[in-house]
Amino acid sequence: MAQKIIFEEYFEEATLRFDYHHAGTDTTEVIYPEEYSKEKYWSGSKKHLISPFDYGKYKVVVKDAKTKTIIYSNGYSTLFMEWQTTPEAKKIRKSYYESVNVPFPKNKIILEINSIDKSQKWTNIYSEEIDPANYFIKNENAFTYKVEEIQVNNSPNKALDILFLPEGYTENEMDKFIADVTRLKSSLFKVKPFNEFKNSINIRAVLAPSKESGTDIPGEGIWKKTALNTNFYTFDSERYLTTKDIKSIKDIAGVSYYDQIYILVNTDKYGGGAIYNFYNLCTSDNEFTEEVFSHEFGHGLAWLADEYYYDDDMSSFYDTTLEPREENITTLVNFDKKWKNKLPKKLEFPTKASPKNLTKIGVYEGGGYTSKGVYRAFQECKMKSNSTKEYCEVCEETIVKVLEYYSE
Ligand SMILES: [Zn+2]
């Protein structure tokens, strides 16, 4: 058992933000530090300082410099790691801006970043001793934007704090932004398990206008001057909406408490994206906006895998000789860690997708982009398709665990 870490012994209620460049190729990665800054708020749990979850490709670990005790850890993923899977990464080197938050230390710490590789082996890729008294730790407020409290039900340390950032909303469209956030809030609380955790979820919105309305659509030659520099066509996939401008995101988000950043992009085009403990994005006015909103949040909040698949395969994404680390898919390599104990005694294997089995837990082949060798627990789930209004039981339970972690 890990020893209990008392927040007040090691940290003050503020954030140490570490900005860095993550560079490399498909098989190499290096971290180049950019800067440290002190931010006003700490919204994470003060009880669970060491993450109980084995989620995300990276892990930030904080150790007390004197005793080497681990006093904080958290998992996350990044856009850089997705770029590493593209053909381009085999040919050229690229650098992505990234940033992690940890509680602000009272004494010297060692900050480490660890990365897990395809064979599921962890490697330390960065380590630095940081003295909180170092006067080069930036301590300035980049922005003074107004923060609108959409719903604040609990103290930030005992709630999941979702912060909405507007993208491509002009000064004159701030009322529309608030109306859009309010609509998405209502849609979130129609979905299990979020409806059961209403009192442990805070929702705020930063009124940070853009010069122009909309977002970049490179494939159509459309470019807009916006606050967070989002674009469609990420890795040349039209509907994949992301941004590399992490600095702007973090500078704006720093005016508020937040555990999860949700970027709402002012367009009716279909698309979105989310990266675990990094950011979530969806568009405001598409007919599937509400569905995309909760699907993407499954990735960003709980590291759920996509349960959809293509018949023409992408079988290289998950190595079927290893158990995927996401909770909602399995290769059966270590099925004991997944939903095996929930299965009925007599089970058709693999379970046939049929109207008769529509609500039955099983082992359905297809998931994680591939139709062979990767299995999911239910025929339908929000992580599989936009036409489904609910998360499957496995996804729902994963989200419950994450919501409990934030709310204690
Ligand atoms: Zn699911």
PDB file of N, CA and C in Angstrom, residues 136-212:
ATOM      1  N   PHE A 136      12.569  32.403 -11.278  1.00  0.00           N
ATOM      2  CA  PHE A 136      12.222  32.354 -12.698  1.00  0.00           C
ATOM      3  C   PHE A 136      10.887  31.650 -12.958  1.00  0.00           C
ATOM      4  N   ILE A 137      10.290  31.095 -11.904  1.00  0.00           N
ATOM      5  CA  ILE A 137       8.937  30.538 -12.082  1.00  0.00           C
ATOM      6  C   ILE A 137       8.001  31.712 -12.304  1.00  0.00           C
ATOM      7  N   LYS A 138       7.434  31.768 -13.500  1.00  0.00           N
ATOM      8  CA  LYS A 138       6.581  32.897 -13.896  1.00  0.00           C
ATOM      9  C   LYS A 138       5.378  33.021 -12.976  1.00  0.00           C
ATOM     10  N   ASN A 139       5.092  34.232 -12.576  1.00  0.00           N
ATOM     11  CA  ASN A 139       3.949  34.425 -11.684  1.00  0.00           C
ATOM     12  C   ASN A 139       3.181  35.658 -12.144  1.00  0.00           C
ATOM     13  N   GLU A 140       2.485  35.507 -13.270  1.00  0.00           N
ATOM     14  CA  GLU A 140       1.731  36.632 -13.806  1.00  0.00           C
ATOM     15  C   GLU A 140       0.425  36.114 -14.387  1.00  0.00           C
ATOM     16  N   ASN A 141      -0.573  36.961 -14.389  1.00  0.00           N
ATOM     17  CA  ASN A 141      -1.838  36.571 -15.009  1.00  0.00           C
ATOM     18  C   ASN A 141      -1.822  37.023 -16.455  1.00  0.00           C
ATOM     19  N   ALA A 142      -1.871  36.045 -17.366  1.00  0.00           N
ATOM     20  CA  ALA A 142      -1.838  36.380 -18.789  1.00  0.00           C
ATOM     21  C   ALA A 142      -3.109  37.108 -19.201  1.00  0.00           C
ATOM     22  N   PHE A 143      -4.229  36.684 -18.624  1.00  0.00           N
ATOM     23  CA  PHE A 143      -5.523  37.235 -19.037  1.00  0.00           C
ATOM     24  C   PHE A 143      -6.397  37.569 -17.827  1.00  0.00           C
ATOM     25  N   THR A 144      -7.393  38.385 -18.080  1.00  0.00           N
ATOM     26  CA  THR A 144      -8.343  38.727 -17.018  1.00  0.00           C
ATOM     27  C   THR A 144      -9.772  38.492 -17.499  1.00  0.00           C
ATOM     28  N   TYR A 145      -9.954  37.492 -18.344  1.00  0.00           N
ATOM     29  CA  TYR A 145     -11.295  37.216 -18.868  1.00  0.00           C
ATOM     30  C   TYR A 145     -12.277  36.890 -17.753  1.00  0.00           C
ATOM     31  N   LYS A 146     -13.530  37.225 -17.995  1.00  0.00           N
ATOM     32  CA  LYS A 146     -14.590  36.911 -17.042  1.00  0.00           C
ATOM     33  C   LYS A 146     -14.913  35.409 -17.106  1.00  0.00           C
ATOM     34  N   VAL A 147     -15.114  34.832 -15.923  1.00  0.00           N
ATOM     35  CA  VAL A 147     -15.503  33.419 -15.856  1.00  0.00           C
ATOM     36  C   VAL A 147     -16.961  33.332 -15.436  1.00  0.00           C
ATOM     37  N   GLU A 148     -17.763  32.726 -16.287  1.00  0.00           N
ATOM     38  CA  GLU A 148     -19.195  32.586 -16.010  1.00  0.00           C
ATOM     39  C   GLU A 148     -19.430  31.237 -15.311  1.00  0.00           C
ATOM     40  N   GLU A 149     -20.057  31.276 -14.145  1.00  0.00           N
ATOM     41  CA  GLU A 149     -20.357  30.019 -13.448  1.00  0.00           C
ATOM     42  C   GLU A 149     -21.687  29.470 -13.954  1.00  0.00           C
ATOM     43  N   ILE A 150     -21.618  28.416 -14.712  1.00  0.00           N
ATOM     44  CA  ILE A 150     -22.834  27.813 -15.287  1.00  0.00           C
ATOM     45  C   ILE A 150     -23.528  26.941 -14.235  1.00  0.00           C
ATOM     46  N   GLN A 151     -22.718  26.222 -13.490  1.00  0.00           N
ATOM     47  CA  GLN A 151     -23.218  25.409 -12.375  1.00  0.00           C
ATOM     48  C   GLN A 151     -22.058  25.141 -11.438  1.00  0.00           C
ATOM     49  N   VAL A 152     -22.142  25.653 -10.219  1.00  0.00           N
ATOM     50  CA  VAL A 152     -21.087  25.357  -9.239  1.00  0.00           C
ATOM     51  C   VAL A 152     -21.751  24.774  -8.006  1.00  0.00           C
ATOM     52  N   ASN A 153     -21.575  23.459  -7.813  1.00  0.00           N
ATOM     53  CA  ASN A 153     -22.296  22.746  -6.761  1.00  0.00           C
ATOM     54  C   ASN A 153     -21.423  22.315  -5.598  1.00  0.00           C
ATOM     55  N   ASN A 154     -20.096  22.360  -5.798  1.00  0.00           N
ATOM     56  CA  ASN A 154     -19.247  21.862  -4.731  1.00  0.00           C
ATOM     57  C   ASN A 154     -17.881  22.552  -4.797  1.00  0.00           C
ATOM     58  N   SER A 155     -17.095  22.353  -3.739  1.00  0.00           N
ATOM     59  CA  SER A 155     -15.751  22.935  -3.730  1.00  0.00           C
ATOM     60  C   SER A 155     -14.931  22.293  -4.855  1.00  0.00           C
ATOM     61  N   PRO A 156     -14.066  23.066  -5.518  1.00  0.00           N
ATOM     62  CA  PRO A 156     -13.294  22.547  -6.655  1.00  0.00           C
ATOM     63  C   PRO A 156     -12.502  21.286  -6.316  1.00  0.00           C
ATOM     64  N   ASN A 157     -12.069  21.146  -5.063  1.00  0.00           N
ATOM     65  CA  ASN A 157     -11.301  19.959  -4.689  1.00  0.00           C
ATOM     66  C   ASN A 157     -12.186  18.730  -4.499  1.00  0.00           C
ATOM     67  N   LYS A 158     -13.498  18.947  -4.494  1.00  0.00           N
ATOM     68  CA  LYS A 158     -14.422  17.817  -4.305  1.00  0.00           C
ATOM     69  C   LYS A 158     -15.410  17.722  -5.458  1.00  0.00           C
ATOM     70  N   ALA A 159     -14.952  18.126  -6.626  1.00  0.00           N
ATOM     71  CA  ALA A 159     -15.837  18.082  -7.792  1.00  0.00           C
ATOM     72  C   ALA A 159     -15.005  17.921  -9.053  1.00  0.00           C
ATOM     73  N   LEU A 160     -15.658  17.401 -10.080  1.00  0.00           N
ATOM     74  CA  LEU A 160     -15.062  17.458 -11.412  1.00  0.00           C
ATOM     75  C   LEU A 160     -15.369  18.849 -11.954  1.00  0.00           C
ATOM     76  N   ASP A 161     -14.327  19.614 -12.221  1.00  0.00           N
ATOM     77  CA  ASP A 161     -14.505  20.974 -12.734  1.00  0.00           C
ATOM     78  C   ASP A 161     -14.303  20.978 -14.246  1.00  0.00           C
ATOM     79  N   ILE A 162     -15.412  21.173 -14.967  1.00  0.00           N
ATOM     80  CA  ILE A 162     -15.325  21.231 -16.428  1.00  0.00           C
ATOM     81  C   ILE A 162     -15.279  22.698 -16.831  1.00  0.00           C
ATOM     82  N   LEU A 163     -14.265  23.054 -17.611  1.00  0.00           N
ATOM     83  CA  LEU A 163     -14.142  24.443 -18.051  1.00  0.00           C
ATOM     84  C   LEU A 163     -14.340  24.519 -19.566  1.00  0.00           C
ATOM     85  N   PHE A 164     -15.351  25.253 -19.968  1.00  0.00           N
ATOM     86  CA  PHE A 164     -15.599  25.462 -21.396  1.00  0.00           C
ATOM     87  C   PHE A 164     -14.827  26.681 -21.887  1.00  0.00           C
ATOM     88  N   LEU A 165     -14.127  26.497 -23.008  1.00  0.00           N
ATOM     89  CA  LEU A 165     -13.437  27.618 -23.649  1.00  0.00           C
ATOM     90  C   LEU A 165     -14.090  27.852 -25.011  1.00  0.00           C
ATOM     91  N   PRO A 166     -14.370  29.116 -25.330  1.00  0.00           N
ATOM     92  CA  PRO A 166     -15.005  29.401 -26.619  1.00  0.00           C
ATOM     93  C   PRO A 166     -13.955  29.501 -27.725  1.00  0.00           C
ATOM     94  N   GLU A 167     -14.271  28.942 -28.862  1.00  0.00           N
ATOM     95  CA  GLU A 167     -13.351  29.031 -30.000  1.00  0.00           C
ATOM     96  C   GLU A 167     -14.132  29.490 -31.221  1.00  0.00           C
ATOM     97  N   GLY A 168     -13.707  30.616 -31.788  1.00  0.00           N
ATOM     98  CA  GLY A 168     -14.399  31.142 -32.956  1.00  0.00           C
ATOM     99  C   GLY A 168     -15.735  31.782 -32.613  1.00  0.00           C
ATOM    100  N   TYR A 169     -15.835  32.292 -31.403  1.00  0.00           N
ATOM    101  CA  TYR A 169     -16.983  33.121 -31.008  1.00  0.00           C
ATOM    102  C   TYR A 169     -16.465  34.553 -30.884  1.00  0.00           C
ATOM    103  N   THR A 170     -17.056  35.476 -31.603  1.00  0.00           N
ATOM    104  CA  THR A 170     -16.616  36.860 -31.497  1.00  0.00           C
ATOM    105  C   THR A 170     -17.213  37.497 -30.242  1.00  0.00           C
ATOM    106  N   GLU A 171     -16.753  38.719 -29.966  1.00  0.00           N
ATOM    107  CA  GLU A 171     -17.270  39.494 -28.827  1.00  0.00           C
ATOM    108  C   GLU A 171     -18.806  39.517 -28.830  1.00  0.00           C
ATOM    109  N   ASN A 172     -19.375  39.697 -30.026  1.00  0.00           N
ATOM    110  CA  ASN A 172     -20.841  39.777 -30.145  1.00  0.00           C
ATOM    111  C   ASN A 172     -21.531  38.430 -29.993  1.00  0.00           C
ATOM    112  N   GLU A 173     -20.731  37.358 -29.972  1.00  0.00           N
ATOM    113  CA  GLU A 173     -21.332  36.022 -29.890  1.00  0.00           C
ATOM    114  C   GLU A 173     -21.164  35.367 -28.507  1.00  0.00           C
ATOM    115  N   MET A 174     -20.775  36.162 -27.517  1.00  0.00           N
ATOM    116  CA  MET A 174     -20.574  35.594 -26.174  1.00  0.00           C
ATOM    117  C   MET A 174     -21.888  35.070 -25.576  1.00  0.00           C
ATOM    118  N   ASP A 175     -23.006  35.720 -25.893  1.00  0.00           N
ATOM    119  CA  ASP A 175     -24.305  35.225 -25.399  1.00  0.00           C
ATOM    120  C   ASP A 175     -24.635  33.874 -26.032  1.00  0.00           C
ATOM    121  N   LYS A 176     -24.280  33.746 -27.306  1.00  0.00           N
ATOM    122  CA  LYS A 176     -24.498  32.461 -27.987  1.00  0.00           C
ATOM    123  C   LYS A 176     -23.643  31.375 -27.338  1.00  0.00           C
ATOM    124  N   PHE A 177     -22.400  31.745 -26.992  1.00  0.00           N
ATOM    125  CA  PHE A 177     -21.507  30.782 -26.333  1.00  0.00           C
ATOM    126  C   PHE A 177     -22.133  30.272 -25.031  1.00  0.00           C
ATOM    127  N   ILE A 178     -22.603  31.195 -24.210  1.00  0.00           N
ATOM    128  CA  ILE A 178     -23.221  30.794 -22.929  1.00  0.00           C
ATOM    129  C   ILE A 178     -24.457  29.924 -23.184  1.00  0.00           C
ATOM    130  N   ALA A 179     -25.241  30.289 -24.172  1.00  0.00           N
ATOM    131  CA  ALA A 179     -26.431  29.489 -24.493  1.00  0.00           C
ATOM    132  C   ALA A 179     -26.029  28.090 -24.969  1.00  0.00           C
ATOM    133  N   ASP A 180     -24.966  28.001 -25.774  1.00  0.00           N
ATOM    134  CA  ASP A 180     -24.494  26.703 -26.268  1.00  0.00           C
ATOM    135  C   ASP A 180     -23.978  25.829 -25.119  1.00  0.00           C
ATOM    136  N   VAL A 181     -23.222  26.452 -24.204  1.00  0.00           N
ATOM    137  CA  VAL A 181     -22.694  25.692 -23.052  1.00  0.00           C
ATOM    138  C   VAL A 181     -23.854  25.191 -22.188  1.00  0.00           C
ATOM    139  N   THR A 182     -24.838  26.046 -21.977  1.00  0.00           N
ATOM    140  CA  THR A 182     -25.987  25.682 -21.145  1.00  0.00           C
ATOM    141  C   THR A 182     -26.753  24.507 -21.767  1.00  0.00           C
ATOM    142  N   ARG A 183     -26.874  24.537 -23.085  1.00  0.00           N
ATOM    143  CA  ARG A 183     -27.531  23.434 -23.791  1.00  0.00           C
ATOM    144  C   ARG A 183     -26.741  22.134 -23.624  1.00  0.00           C
ATOM    145  N   LEU A 184     -25.409  22.218 -23.736  1.00  0.00           N
ATOM    146  CA  LEU A 184     -24.602  21.007 -23.584  1.00  0.00           C
ATOM    147  C   LEU A 184     -24.629  20.503 -22.145  1.00  0.00           C
ATOM    148  N   LYS A 185     -24.693  21.427 -21.199  1.00  0.00           N
ATOM    149  CA  LYS A 185     -24.822  21.028 -19.789  1.00  0.00           C
ATOM    150  C   LYS A 185     -26.088  20.183 -19.623  1.00  0.00           C
ATOM    151  N   SER A 186     -27.192  20.661 -20.148  1.00  0.00           N
ATOM    152  CA  SER A 186     -28.455  19.904 -20.033  1.00  0.00           C
ATOM    153  C   SER A 186     -28.328  18.536 -20.687  1.00  0.00           C
ATOM    154  N   SER A 187     -27.644  18.481 -21.830  1.00  0.00           N
ATOM    155  CA  SER A 187     -27.525  17.194 -22.517  1.00  0.00           C
ATOM    156  C   SER A 187     -26.648  16.238 -21.709  1.00  0.00           C
ATOM    157  N   LEU A 188     -25.621  16.767 -21.046  1.00  0.00           N
ATOM    158  CA  LEU A 188     -24.739  15.915 -20.227  1.00  0.00           C
ATOM    159  C   LEU A 188     -25.532  15.252 -19.107  1.00  0.00           C
ATOM    160  N   PHE A 189     -26.417  16.012 -18.492  1.00  0.00           N
ATOM    161  CA  PHE A 189     -27.146  15.474 -17.345  1.00  0.00           C
ATOM    162  C   PHE A 189     -28.354  14.626 -17.736  1.00  0.00           C
ATOM    163  N   LYS A 190     -28.498  14.379 -19.039  1.00  0.00           N
ATOM    164  CA  LYS A 190     -29.497  13.405 -19.471  1.00  0.00           C
ATOM    165  C   LYS A 190     -28.857  12.023 -19.559  1.00  0.00           C
ATOM    166  N   VAL A 191     -27.506  11.991 -19.495  1.00  0.00           N
ATOM    167  CA  VAL A 191     -26.784  10.741 -19.737  1.00  0.00           C
ATOM    168  C   VAL A 191     -26.285  10.143 -18.423  1.00  0.00           C
ATOM    169  N   LYS A 192     -26.506   8.822 -18.267  1.00  0.00           N
ATOM    170  CA  LYS A 192     -25.914   8.095 -17.142  1.00  0.00           C
ATOM    171  C   LYS A 192     -24.428   7.938 -17.381  1.00  0.00           C
ATOM    172  N   PRO A 193     -23.532   8.020 -16.407  1.00  0.00           N
ATOM    173  CA  PRO A 193     -23.784   8.259 -14.991  1.00  0.00           C
ATOM    174  C   PRO A 193     -23.728   9.736 -14.592  1.00  0.00           C
ATOM    175  N   PHE A 194     -23.573  10.650 -15.565  1.00  0.00           N
ATOM    176  CA  PHE A 194     -23.391  12.062 -15.197  1.00  0.00           C
ATOM    177  C   PHE A 194     -24.603  12.594 -14.425  1.00  0.00           C
ATOM    178  N   ASN A 195     -25.805  12.110 -14.806  1.00  0.00           N
ATOM    179  CA  ASN A 195     -27.016  12.584 -14.123  1.00  0.00           C
ATOM    180  C   ASN A 195     -26.999  12.230 -12.633  1.00  0.00           C
ATOM    181  N   GLU A 196     -26.261  11.175 -12.274  1.00  0.00           N
ATOM    182  CA  GLU A 196     -26.208  10.764 -10.862  1.00  0.00           C
ATOM    183  C   GLU A 196     -25.113  11.502 -10.088  1.00  0.00           C
ATOM    184  N   PHE A 197     -24.293  12.275 -10.789  1.00  0.00           N
ATOM    185  CA  PHE A 197     -23.184  12.980 -10.144  1.00  0.00           C
ATOM    186  C   PHE A 197     -23.316  14.504 -10.276  1.00  0.00           C
ATOM    187  N   LYS A 198     -24.536  14.947 -10.515  1.00  0.00           N
ATOM    188  CA  LYS A 198     -24.782  16.370 -10.737  1.00  0.00           C
ATOM    189  C   LYS A 198     -24.148  17.262  -9.666  1.00  0.00           C
ATOM    190  N   ASN A 199     -24.237  16.803  -8.411  1.00  0.00           N
ATOM    191  CA  ASN A 199     -23.734  17.623  -7.311  1.00  0.00           C
ATOM    192  C   ASN A 199     -22.219  17.584  -7.168  1.00  0.00           C
ATOM    193  N   SER A 200     -21.566  16.746  -7.942  1.00  0.00           N
ATOM    194  CA  SER A 200     -20.101  16.687  -7.901  1.00  0.00           C
ATOM    195  C   SER A 200     -19.493  17.187  -9.194  1.00  0.00           C
ATOM    196  N   ILE A 201     -20.275  17.911  -9.957  1.00  0.00           N
ATOM    197  CA  ILE A 201     -19.750  18.450 -11.216  1.00  0.00           C
ATOM    198  C   ILE A 201     -19.971  19.960 -11.253  1.00  0.00           C
ATOM    199  N   ASN A 202     -18.875  20.685 -11.430  1.00  0.00           N
ATOM    200  CA  ASN A 202     -18.961  22.138 -11.611  1.00  0.00           C
ATOM    201  C   ASN A 202     -18.697  22.468 -13.079  1.00  0.00           C
ATOM    202  N   ILE A 203     -19.426  23.436 -13.586  1.00  0.00           N
ATOM    203  CA  ILE A 203     -19.233  23.834 -14.984  1.00  0.00           C
ATOM    204  C   ILE A 203     -19.055  25.346 -15.060  1.00  0.00           C
ATOM    205  N   ARG A 204     -17.949  25.748 -15.654  1.00  0.00           N
ATOM    206  CA  ARG A 204     -17.666  27.180 -15.825  1.00  0.00           C
ATOM    207  C   ARG A 204     -17.333  27.445 -17.291  1.00  0.00           C
ATOM    208  N   ALA A 205     -17.431  28.700 -17.682  1.00  0.00           N
ATOM    209  CA  ALA A 205     -17.133  29.074 -19.065  1.00  0.00           C
ATOM    210  C   ALA A 205     -16.351  30.387 -19.054  1.00  0.00           C
ATOM    211  N   VAL A 206     -15.272  30.439 -19.822  1.00  0.00           N
ATOM    212  CA  VAL A 206     -14.451  31.653 -19.886  1.00  0.00           C
ATOM    213  C   VAL A 206     -14.898  32.494 -21.077  1.00  0.00           C
ATOM    214  N   LEU A 207     -15.145  33.751 -20.844  1.00  0.00           N
ATOM    215  CA  LEU A 207     -15.590  34.630 -21.930  1.00  0.00           C
ATOM    216  C   LEU A 207     -14.377  35.221 -22.659  1.00  0.00           C
ATOM    217  N   ALA A 208     -13.801  34.396 -23.526  1.00  0.00           N
ATOM    218  CA  ALA A 208     -12.595  34.794 -24.271  1.00  0.00           C
ATOM    219  C   ALA A 208     -12.923  34.850 -25.770  1.00  0.00           C
ATOM    220  N   PRO A 209     -13.221  36.036 -26.264  1.00  0.00           N
ATOM    221  CA  PRO A 209     -13.674  36.137 -27.661  1.00  0.00           C
ATOM    222  C   PRO A 209     -12.558  35.946 -28.690  1.00  0.00           C
ATOM    223  N   SER A 210     -12.955  35.551 -29.882  1.00  0.00           N
ATOM    224  CA  SER A 210     -12.037  35.458 -31.019  1.00  0.00           C
ATOM    225  C   SER A 210     -12.268  36.653 -31.944  1.00  0.00           C
ATOM    226  N   LYS A 211     -11.274  36.949 -32.789  1.00  0.00           N
ATOM    227  CA  LYS A 211     -11.414  38.042 -33.759  1.00  0.00           C
ATOM    228  C   LYS A 211     -12.459  37.698 -34.815  1.00  0.00           C
ATOM    229  N   GLU A 212     -12.429  36.411 -35.226  1.00  0.00           N
ATOM    230  CA  GLU A 212     -13.352  35.986 -36.286  1.00  0.00           C
ATOM    231  C   GLU A 212     -14.175  34.789 -35.830  1.00  0.00           C
TER     232      GLU A 212
END
